[in-house]
Short mmCIF file of C-alpha atoms in Angstrom, two decimals:
data_model
loop_
_atom_site.label_atom_id
_atom_site.label_comp_id
_atom_site.label_asym_id
_atom_site.label_seq_id
_atom_site.Cartn_x
_atom_site.Cartn_y
_atom_site.Cartn_z
CA UNK A 104 40.75 73.45 12.43
CA UNK A 105 38.95 70.51 14.06
CA UNK A 106 37.62 72.74 16.85
CA UNK A 107 36.48 75.37 14.36
CA UNK A 108 34.83 72.72 12.20
CA UNK A 109 32.93 71.37 15.20
CA UNK A 110 31.81 74.87 16.21
CA UNK A 111 30.64 75.52 12.65
CA UNK A 112 28.65 72.29 12.63
CA UNK A 113 27.14 73.15 16.01
CA UNK A 114 26.09 76.58 14.74
CA UNK A 115 24.00 75.01 11.99
CA UNK A 116 21.57 73.82 14.65
CA UNK A 117 21.07 77.27 16.16
CA UNK A 118 18.08 79.46 15.44
CA UNK A 119 18.73 82.88 13.98
CA UNK A 120 18.82 85.94 16.24
CA UNK A 121 15.28 86.99 15.33
CA UNK A 122 13.64 83.67 16.21
CA UNK A 123 15.41 83.53 19.57
CA UNK A 124 13.46 86.70 20.52
CA UNK A 125 10.18 84.77 20.38
CA UNK A 126 9.26 84.15 24.03
CA UNK A 127 6.64 81.55 23.14
CA UNK A 128 8.97 79.62 20.84
CA UNK A 129 11.72 79.44 23.48
CA UNK A 130 9.38 78.33 26.29
CA UNK A 131 9.25 74.55 26.05
CA UNK A 132 8.66 72.88 29.44
CA UNK A 133 10.02 69.36 29.58
CA UNK A 134 11.55 66.91 32.00
CA UNK A 135 15.05 65.57 32.37
CA UNK A 136 13.93 62.13 31.19
CA UNK A 137 12.47 63.58 27.99
CA UNK A 138 15.79 65.02 26.81
CA UNK A 139 17.57 63.28 23.92
CA UNK A 140 19.53 60.32 25.29
CA UNK A 141 23.13 61.50 24.85
CA UNK A 142 22.40 65.04 26.08
CA UNK A 143 20.65 63.50 29.09
CA UNK A 144 23.62 61.24 29.82
CA UNK A 145 26.04 64.18 29.86
CA UNK A 146 23.81 66.31 32.08
CA UNK A 147 23.33 63.42 34.50
CA UNK A 148 26.75 64.22 35.92
CA UNK A 149 25.63 67.76 36.74
CA UNK A 150 23.29 66.53 39.48
CA UNK A 151 20.53 68.96 38.56
CA UNK A 152 18.27 69.47 41.59
CA UNK A 153 15.05 69.40 39.55
CA UNK A 154 13.46 67.14 36.96
CA UNK A 155 11.61 70.09 35.44
CA UNK A 156 13.43 71.92 32.66
CA UNK A 157 12.76 74.44 29.91
CA UNK A 158 14.29 73.49 26.58
CA UNK A 159 14.73 76.88 24.93
CA UNK A 160 15.82 75.50 21.54
CA UNK A 161 14.58 71.91 21.02
CA UNK A 162 15.88 71.60 17.47
CA UNK A 163 19.36 72.55 18.67
CA UNK A 164 19.21 69.98 21.48
CA UNK A 165 18.33 67.32 18.91
CA UNK A 166 21.13 68.54 16.65
CA UNK A 167 23.63 68.40 19.52
CA UNK A 168 22.49 64.90 20.40
CA UNK A 169 23.24 63.77 16.84
CA UNK A 170 26.81 65.08 17.17
CA UNK A 171 27.56 63.37 20.49
CA UNK A 172 28.82 60.17 18.88
CA UNK A 173 31.84 57.94 19.67
CA UNK A 174 33.53 58.75 16.36
CA UNK A 175 33.61 62.45 17.37
CA UNK A 176 34.99 61.82 20.86
CA UNK A 177 38.49 63.11 20.04
CA UNK A 178 37.03 66.31 18.58
CA UNK A 179 34.87 66.87 21.65
CA UNK A 180 37.88 66.37 23.91
CA UNK A 181 39.82 68.98 21.93
CA UNK A 182 36.80 71.29 22.03
CA UNK A 183 36.39 71.00 25.82
CA UNK A 184 40.13 71.44 26.45
CA UNK A 185 40.21 74.55 24.27
CA UNK A 186 37.22 76.10 26.04
CA UNK A 187 38.86 75.61 29.43
CA UNK A 188 42.17 77.10 28.27
CA UNK A 189 40.42 79.94 26.43
CA UNK A 190 38.40 80.89 29.51
CA UNK A 191 41.59 81.21 31.57
CA UNK A 192 44.02 82.47 28.90
CA UNK A 193 43.84 86.08 30.06
CA UNK A 194 45.02 85.08 33.54
CA UNK A 195 47.97 82.90 32.53
CA UNK A 196 51.56 83.84 31.63
CA UNK A 197 51.97 87.15 29.77
CA UNK A 198 52.77 85.43 26.47
CA UNK A 199 49.52 83.45 26.60
CA UNK A 200 47.48 86.44 27.73
CA UNK A 201 48.92 88.55 24.91
CA UNK A 202 48.16 85.88 22.29
CA UNK A 203 44.59 85.76 23.57
CA UNK A 204 44.30 89.56 23.32
CA UNK A 205 45.90 89.66 19.86
CA UNK A 206 43.00 87.61 18.51
CA UNK A 207 39.97 88.60 20.58
CA UNK A 208 41.04 92.16 21.30
CA UNK A 209 42.85 93.21 18.13
CA UNK A 210 41.78 90.88 15.33
CA UNK A 211 38.09 90.77 16.21
CA UNK A 212 37.58 94.09 17.97
CA UNK A 213 40.28 96.43 16.63
CA UNK A 214 41.79 97.27 20.04
CA UNK A 215 45.53 97.93 19.97
CA UNK A 216 46.29 98.00 23.70
CA UNK A 217 45.14 95.84 26.57
CA UNK A 218 43.49 97.52 29.52
CA UNK A 219 45.82 98.45 32.36
CA UNK A 220 46.64 95.53 34.62
CA UNK A 221 44.80 97.07 37.58
CA UNK A 222 41.64 97.43 35.51
CA UNK A 223 41.82 93.78 34.50
CA UNK A 224 42.30 92.86 38.15
CA UNK A 225 39.21 94.85 39.16
CA UNK A 226 37.23 93.11 36.41
CA UNK A 227 38.19 89.71 37.84
CA UNK A 228 37.12 90.74 41.33
CA UNK A 229 33.85 92.12 39.96
CA UNK A 230 33.06 88.90 38.13
CA UNK A 231 33.50 86.82 41.29
CA UNK A 232 32.41 89.03 44.22
CA UNK A 233 30.54 91.79 42.42
CA UNK A 234 28.31 92.92 45.27
CA UNK A 235 31.29 93.30 47.61
CA UNK A 236 32.73 95.76 45.10
CA UNK A 237 29.27 97.27 44.84
CA UNK A 238 29.17 98.13 48.53
CA UNK A 239 32.33 100.20 48.15
CA UNK A 240 31.05 101.89 44.99
CA UNK A 241 27.72 102.87 46.56
CA UNK A 242 29.39 104.24 49.67
CA UNK A 243 31.70 106.45 47.60
CA UNK A 244 29.58 107.43 44.62
CA UNK A 245 25.84 107.21 45.33
CA UNK A 246 24.45 110.00 47.53
CA UNK A 247 21.42 108.95 49.57
CA UNK A 248 19.08 111.65 48.12
CA UNK A 249 19.62 110.29 44.60
CA UNK A 250 17.45 107.25 45.33
CA UNK A 251 14.41 109.31 46.30
CA UNK A 252 14.86 111.64 43.33
CA UNK A 253 14.94 108.63 41.02
CA UNK A 254 11.76 107.23 42.56
CA UNK A 255 10.08 110.58 41.88
CA UNK A 256 11.17 110.42 38.23
CA UNK A 257 9.85 106.85 37.99
CA UNK A 258 6.48 108.03 39.33
CA UNK A 259 6.29 110.70 36.62
CA UNK A 260 7.17 108.19 33.89
CA UNK A 261 4.61 105.65 35.13
CA UNK A 262 1.96 108.39 35.27
CA UNK A 263 2.83 109.38 31.69
CA UNK A 264 2.52 105.77 30.52
CA UNK A 265 -0.81 105.51 32.34
CA UNK A 266 -2.14 108.51 30.42
CA UNK A 267 -0.87 107.31 27.05
CA UNK A 268 -2.14 103.73 27.46
CA UNK A 269 -5.54 104.99 28.61
CA UNK A 270 -5.89 106.96 25.38
CA UNK A 271 -4.47 104.51 22.83
CA UNK A 272 -6.68 104.41 19.76
CA UNK A 273 -5.28 101.16 18.34
CA UNK A 274 -5.79 99.02 21.47
CA UNK A 275 -9.14 97.54 22.53
CA UNK A 276 -10.57 98.57 25.93
CA UNK A 277 -10.14 95.10 27.45
CA UNK A 278 -6.45 94.93 26.57
CA UNK A 279 -5.90 98.53 27.68
CA UNK A 280 -7.25 97.54 31.08
CA UNK A 281 -4.85 94.58 31.29
CA UNK A 282 -1.95 96.81 30.21
CA UNK A 283 -2.78 99.29 32.96
CA UNK A 284 -2.95 96.45 35.48
CA UNK A 285 0.54 95.37 34.44
CA UNK A 286 1.83 98.93 34.67
CA UNK A 287 0.60 99.23 38.26
CA UNK A 288 2.51 96.06 39.19
CA UNK A 289 5.91 97.33 38.01
CA UNK A 290 8.58 97.28 40.70
CA UNK A 291 11.54 99.70 40.52
CA UNK A 292 14.94 98.76 41.96
CA UNK A 293 17.12 101.81 42.40
CA UNK A 294 20.84 102.06 43.15
CA UNK A 295 21.64 98.90 45.08
CA UNK A 296 19.98 95.81 46.60
CA UNK A 297 18.32 96.06 49.99
CA UNK A 298 19.98 92.78 50.95
CA UNK A 299 23.59 92.19 49.94
CA UNK A 300 24.81 88.79 48.82
CA UNK A 301 27.14 86.98 51.21
CA UNK A 302 30.42 85.55 49.95
CA UNK A 303 31.60 84.17 53.27
CA UNK A 304 31.51 80.58 52.00
CA UNK A 305 33.96 81.24 49.16
CA UNK A 306 37.32 79.75 50.13
CA UNK A 307 39.81 81.95 48.31
CA UNK A 308 43.53 81.37 48.75
CA UNK A 309 44.70 83.94 51.27
CA UNK A 310 48.27 83.91 49.94
CA UNK A 311 47.21 85.43 46.64
CA UNK A 312 49.65 83.30 44.66
CA UNK A 313 47.21 81.24 42.63
CA UNK A 314 44.96 83.46 40.56
CA UNK A 315 43.54 80.69 38.36
CA UNK A 316 42.67 78.54 41.38
CA UNK A 317 40.91 81.46 43.05
CA UNK A 318 38.93 82.09 39.87
CA UNK A 319 37.99 78.40 39.81
CA UNK A 320 36.81 78.53 43.42
CA UNK A 321 34.82 81.68 42.81
CA UNK A 322 33.23 80.19 39.69
CA UNK A 323 32.19 77.07 41.60
CA UNK A 324 30.58 79.25 44.27
CA UNK A 325 28.60 81.21 41.67
CA UNK A 326 27.57 78.00 39.88
CA UNK A 327 26.37 76.40 43.11
CA UNK A 328 24.54 79.60 44.04
CA UNK A 329 22.56 79.51 40.79
CA UNK A 330 21.77 75.80 41.17
CA UNK A 331 20.53 76.41 44.71
CA UNK A 332 17.67 78.49 43.28
CA UNK A 333 16.32 75.72 41.04
CA UNK A 334 12.90 74.47 42.09
CA UNK A 335 12.31 77.37 44.48
CA UNK A 336 10.02 80.41 44.09
CA UNK A 337 11.66 83.35 42.31
CA UNK A 338 13.22 85.87 44.67
CA UNK A 339 11.67 89.14 43.50
CA UNK A 340 14.13 91.16 45.58
CA UNK A 341 17.22 89.65 43.95
CA UNK A 342 19.31 91.84 41.66
CA UNK A 343 20.42 90.57 38.25
CA UNK A 344 23.36 92.99 38.16
CA UNK A 345 25.75 94.89 40.40
CA UNK A 346 25.50 98.53 41.52
CA UNK A 347 28.66 99.45 39.60
CA UNK A 348 27.21 98.35 36.25
CA UNK A 349 26.47 101.18 33.79
CA UNK A 350 23.23 99.85 32.39
CA UNK A 351 19.53 99.45 33.12
CA UNK A 352 17.30 96.39 32.90
CA UNK A 353 13.75 95.12 32.58
CA UNK A 354 13.09 91.56 33.76
CA UNK A 355 9.82 90.24 32.29
CA UNK A 356 9.56 87.18 34.55
CA UNK A 357 9.28 89.36 37.67
CA UNK A 358 8.05 92.56 35.95
CA UNK A 359 10.66 94.87 37.42
CA UNK A 360 13.06 97.57 36.25
CA UNK A 361 16.56 97.96 37.68
CA UNK A 362 18.74 101.08 37.67
CA UNK A 363 22.18 100.43 39.21
CA UNK A 364 23.97 103.27 40.99
CA UNK A 365 26.60 103.55 38.24
CA UNK A 366 24.12 104.71 35.59
CA UNK A 367 22.72 107.30 38.00
CA UNK A 368 25.56 109.70 37.26
CA UNK A 369 26.14 112.35 34.61
CA UNK A 370 25.34 112.45 31.76
CA UNK A 371 22.38 110.15 32.54
CA UNK A 372 21.41 111.56 35.92
CA UNK A 373 22.61 114.50 37.96
CA UNK A 374 20.76 115.53 41.15
CA UNK A 375 22.10 119.06 40.61
CA UNK A 376 20.96 119.25 36.98
CA UNK A 377 17.89 120.92 35.55
CA UNK A 378 14.77 118.70 35.43
CA UNK A 379 14.62 118.90 31.62
CA UNK A 380 18.08 117.36 31.33
CA UNK A 381 17.26 114.51 33.71
CA UNK A 382 13.99 113.76 31.91
CA UNK A 383 15.80 113.71 28.55
CA UNK A 384 18.50 111.35 29.78
CA UNK A 385 17.62 109.00 32.66
CA UNK A 386 13.91 109.77 32.19
CA UNK A 387 14.06 108.35 28.68
CA UNK A 388 15.96 105.32 30.02
CA UNK A 389 13.25 104.75 32.64
CA UNK A 390 10.65 105.01 29.88
CA UNK A 391 12.70 102.63 27.74
CA UNK A 392 12.85 99.96 30.44
CA UNK A 393 9.15 100.25 31.30
CA UNK A 394 8.47 100.07 27.57
CA UNK A 395 10.15 96.66 27.42
CA UNK A 396 7.17 95.39 29.38
CA UNK A 397 5.06 96.13 26.30
CA UNK A 398 7.47 95.42 23.43
CA UNK A 399 7.41 92.40 21.10
CA UNK A 400 8.79 90.18 23.89
CA UNK A 401 7.61 91.78 27.13
CA UNK A 402 4.03 92.07 25.93
CA UNK A 403 3.80 88.28 26.09
CA UNK A 404 4.18 88.36 29.91
CA UNK A 405 1.50 89.50 32.32
CA UNK A 406 1.88 91.69 35.41
CA UNK A 407 2.99 88.73 37.54
CA UNK A 408 5.68 87.73 35.06
CA UNK A 409 3.82 84.73 33.66
CA UNK A 410 4.09 83.93 29.96
CA UNK A 411 0.48 84.64 29.13
CA UNK A 412 -1.15 85.77 25.90
CA UNK A 413 -3.26 88.61 27.33
CA UNK A 414 -3.62 90.55 24.08
CA UNK A 415 -6.49 89.98 21.66
CA UNK A 416 -5.62 88.93 18.12
CA UNK A 417 -6.92 92.30 16.94
CA UNK A 418 -4.56 94.19 19.27
CA UNK A 419 -1.60 92.05 18.28
CA UNK A 420 -2.32 92.68 14.61
CA UNK A 421 -2.47 96.47 15.12
CA UNK A 422 0.71 96.39 17.21
CA UNK A 423 2.50 94.38 14.52
CA UNK A 424 1.48 96.92 11.88
CA UNK A 425 3.19 99.67 13.87
CA UNK A 426 6.29 97.62 14.65
CA UNK A 427 6.62 96.60 11.00
CA UNK A 428 6.82 100.27 10.07
CA UNK A 429 9.55 100.73 12.69
CA UNK A 430 11.41 97.68 11.38
CA UNK A 431 11.32 99.17 7.88
CA UNK A 432 12.69 102.51 9.14
CA UNK A 433 15.78 100.90 10.68
CA UNK A 434 16.36 98.12 8.17
CA UNK A 435 19.69 98.55 6.38
CA UNK A 436 20.85 101.73 8.13
CA UNK A 437 24.67 101.88 7.95
CA UNK A 438 26.75 103.52 10.73
CA UNK A 439 28.89 106.47 9.63
CA UNK A 440 32.10 104.78 10.80
CA UNK A 441 31.54 101.95 8.30
CA UNK A 442 30.70 104.34 5.48
CA UNK A 443 33.82 106.36 6.25
CA UNK A 444 36.03 103.26 6.16
CA UNK A 445 34.19 101.87 3.11
CA UNK A 446 33.36 98.61 4.88
CA UNK A 447 30.60 96.62 3.20
CA UNK A 448 27.70 95.66 5.44
CA UNK A 449 24.02 94.84 5.24
CA UNK A 450 23.47 97.42 7.98
CA UNK A 451 20.98 97.29 10.83
CA UNK A 452 18.71 94.25 11.09
CA UNK A 453 15.37 95.94 11.74
CA UNK A 454 13.65 92.79 13.00
CA UNK A 455 16.50 91.91 15.38
CA UNK A 456 16.63 95.42 16.88
CA UNK A 457 12.89 96.10 16.97
CA UNK A 458 12.48 95.42 20.70
CA UNK A 459 15.14 97.94 21.67
CA UNK A 460 13.90 100.42 19.09
CA UNK A 461 10.40 100.15 20.57
CA UNK A 462 11.98 100.80 23.97
CA UNK A 463 13.85 103.87 22.72
CA UNK A 464 10.83 105.26 20.89
CA UNK A 465 8.54 104.81 23.86
CA UNK A 466 11.22 105.97 26.28
CA UNK A 467 11.84 109.32 24.62
CA UNK A 468 8.20 109.95 23.76
CA UNK A 469 6.99 109.12 27.27
CA UNK A 470 9.82 111.19 28.81
CA UNK A 471 8.45 114.21 26.94
CA UNK A 472 4.96 113.53 28.32
CA UNK A 473 6.37 113.06 31.84
CA UNK A 474 8.30 116.34 31.62
CA UNK A 475 5.11 118.08 30.48
CA UNK A 476 3.34 116.72 33.58
CA UNK A 477 6.25 117.91 35.74
CA UNK A 478 6.02 121.41 34.26
CA UNK A 479 2.27 121.48 34.83
CA UNK A 480 2.88 120.72 38.50
CA UNK A 481 5.10 123.83 38.55
CA UNK A 482 2.45 125.92 36.80
CA UNK A 483 4.48 125.94 33.56
CA UNK A 484 4.36 124.54 30.04
CA UNK A 485 6.85 124.02 27.21
CA UNK A 486 6.56 127.65 26.08
CA UNK A 487 7.05 129.10 29.57
CA UNK A 488 9.73 126.66 30.72
CA UNK A 489 12.94 128.41 31.84
CA UNK A 490 15.57 129.15 29.21
CA UNK A 491 19.14 128.15 30.03
CA UNK A 492 22.42 127.38 28.34
CA UNK A 493 23.30 123.75 27.71
CA UNK A 494 26.74 122.35 28.46
CA UNK A 495 28.14 119.42 26.53
CA UNK A 496 31.86 118.84 26.17
CA UNK A 497 32.89 118.97 22.53
CA UNK A 498 29.72 120.66 21.28
CA UNK A 499 29.81 123.44 18.69
CA UNK A 500 31.29 126.70 20.11
CA UNK A 501 28.44 128.80 18.70
CA UNK A 502 26.01 126.92 20.95
CA UNK A 503 27.92 127.67 24.16
CA UNK A 504 26.16 130.97 24.91
CA UNK A 505 22.81 130.12 23.35
CA UNK A 506 19.83 129.65 25.64
CA UNK A 507 17.33 126.82 25.15
CA UNK A 508 13.92 126.23 26.64
CA UNK A 509 13.13 123.11 28.65
CA UNK A 510 11.83 121.02 25.76
CA UNK A 511 14.92 121.82 23.68
CA UNK A 512 17.23 120.93 26.56
CA UNK A 513 15.39 117.64 27.02
CA UNK A 514 16.22 116.63 23.45
CA UNK A 515 19.79 117.95 23.74
CA UNK A 516 20.23 115.85 26.87
CA UNK A 517 18.92 112.83 24.96
CA UNK A 518 21.53 113.46 22.26
CA UNK A 519 24.32 113.93 24.79
CA UNK A 520 24.00 110.40 26.22
CA UNK A 521 24.50 108.88 22.74
CA UNK A 522 27.88 110.47 21.98
CA UNK A 523 29.97 107.48 20.96
CA UNK A 524 33.40 106.59 19.61
CA UNK A 525 33.60 103.10 18.13
CA UNK A 526 36.15 101.14 16.11
CA UNK A 527 34.97 99.81 12.72
CA UNK A 528 35.61 96.21 13.81
CA UNK A 529 33.34 96.62 16.81
CA UNK A 530 30.67 98.32 14.72
CA UNK A 531 30.60 95.28 12.43
CA UNK A 532 30.38 92.93 15.42
CA UNK A 533 27.58 94.85 17.08
CA UNK A 534 25.46 94.82 13.93
CA UNK A 535 25.56 91.03 14.08
CA UNK A 536 25.16 90.36 17.81
CA UNK A 537 23.71 93.43 19.54
CA UNK A 538 19.90 93.85 19.64
CA UNK A 539 20.43 97.62 20.05
CA UNK A 540 20.76 99.85 17.02
CA UNK A 541 23.97 101.92 16.63
CA UNK A 542 23.98 105.02 18.83
CA UNK A 543 23.56 107.53 15.99
CA UNK A 544 20.25 105.91 14.99
CA UNK A 545 19.08 105.46 18.56
CA UNK A 546 19.52 109.21 18.85
CA UNK A 547 18.39 110.69 15.53
CA UNK A 548 15.98 108.18 14.01
CA UNK A 549 14.10 107.92 17.30
CA UNK A 550 13.96 111.71 17.81
CA UNK A 551 12.74 112.11 14.23
CA UNK A 552 9.64 110.07 15.11
CA UNK A 553 8.68 112.20 18.13
CA UNK A 554 6.26 114.99 17.25
CA UNK A 555 7.49 117.31 20.01
CA UNK A 556 10.97 117.26 18.46
CA UNK A 557 9.60 119.34 15.60
CA UNK A 558 7.93 121.64 18.11
CA UNK A 559 11.25 122.15 19.89
CA UNK A 560 13.35 122.82 16.77
CA UNK A 561 12.65 124.24 13.34
CA UNK A 562 13.71 121.15 11.38
CA UNK A 563 13.90 121.72 7.61
CA UNK A 564 12.40 119.01 5.43
CA UNK A 565 15.73 118.36 3.73
CA UNK A 566 17.50 117.64 7.04
CA UNK A 567 18.69 114.01 7.39
CA UNK A 568 16.83 113.71 10.70
CA UNK A 569 13.49 114.83 9.21
CA UNK A 570 10.82 112.14 8.85
CA UNK A 571 7.64 112.89 6.93
CA UNK A 572 4.62 113.22 9.26
CA UNK A 573 2.80 110.31 7.64
CA UNK A 574 5.87 108.07 8.11
CA UNK A 575 6.45 108.81 11.80
CA UNK A 576 5.69 105.97 14.19
CA UNK A 577 4.11 106.34 17.62
CA UNK A 578 3.29 103.17 19.54
CA UNK A 579 2.91 104.22 23.18
#
């Protein structure tokens, strides 16, 4: 109860999830000596290698300083002890590990069974020596030609963005020029890093009898590695993830997009698949990540990754008008799994998810433009694109033998990547902590805003996915 009470008091000093998205508000350069006195005293033991700091939440730092008082010492000791035990609970005796899972796995997330022991073991290895695991994954699962095919797709998506930005009616010419400059400076990291991280200085126990100690040693190595970068120029070739991670990333401070090898597999990417399917899946993801460079956060960084207000006030105002309409579309949407289980919720937070929704909207819309450019290079268009069947496990039997043109298969491929099964408990959690909208809305609400979706399919006005023409949002 004392630990929970302290955590609750701490939380009162935090900003809400929407304010923490404000890049300008969270960029507060300061020095070590300017920190509140008690916070500074605690950090003094960390031997930070630089006096220069960024205080991302000054009001919270002040709030924390007010709580670091002698009369709370016993509570802080309990708090620190609990955090240490909690972080290692899953690796201790089975009884402790099970108690940890019963709360975090079952009570909070709705899971009934722990992952197999070997999967948990792999997760530990990944967390400590991720790129060593990555080498094995790439060797076994990432064919060399896939990298070049991905670079070709990236080129098509960048070209599509170039066309759309050049013809934006809501952006002033000066800002369009700056946006195009930023676009040309994008760097794409595909599959795996060119230079692998070395773990030779990690002194793991060779006997394999002390798991917790090995985790401690690995954690110290990773901590020291991060500290070693402080005060040095950013390494633009460094990867922020491992090749075996199923995800994609945009990093605004270096203006690059990263696509690990693990996401470059079906259903997102298949070198043997039809171009329409790849454009609708990984193509939309590429467009999504590039789009983050121009969303509510990324648009505050220039092509070099500097926090720099390069938009005019007029452009920002027009952009905000469009994003406000998108916020309103998503605000309060309730996932089907919560409706089915009659779980009360306020639904999607449109302001919290707006950055990812901008990414999805731009990603799918630009993927359509990129596919159109690809077809033109083949002497084709949407109407003359080849008709083929579309395979998706679990889809309606009556669709199995039906043929679809390229534009239709692009949208079907987009839908296929969003097939999701989720427990109600996790759905509730994600609404509170995940800046992405639930999968069903990422799929349908986004598609409903794309004009070509209505060209591909005869969508009746009473269909749930239908959005009135005057209410559809196009940003990029």
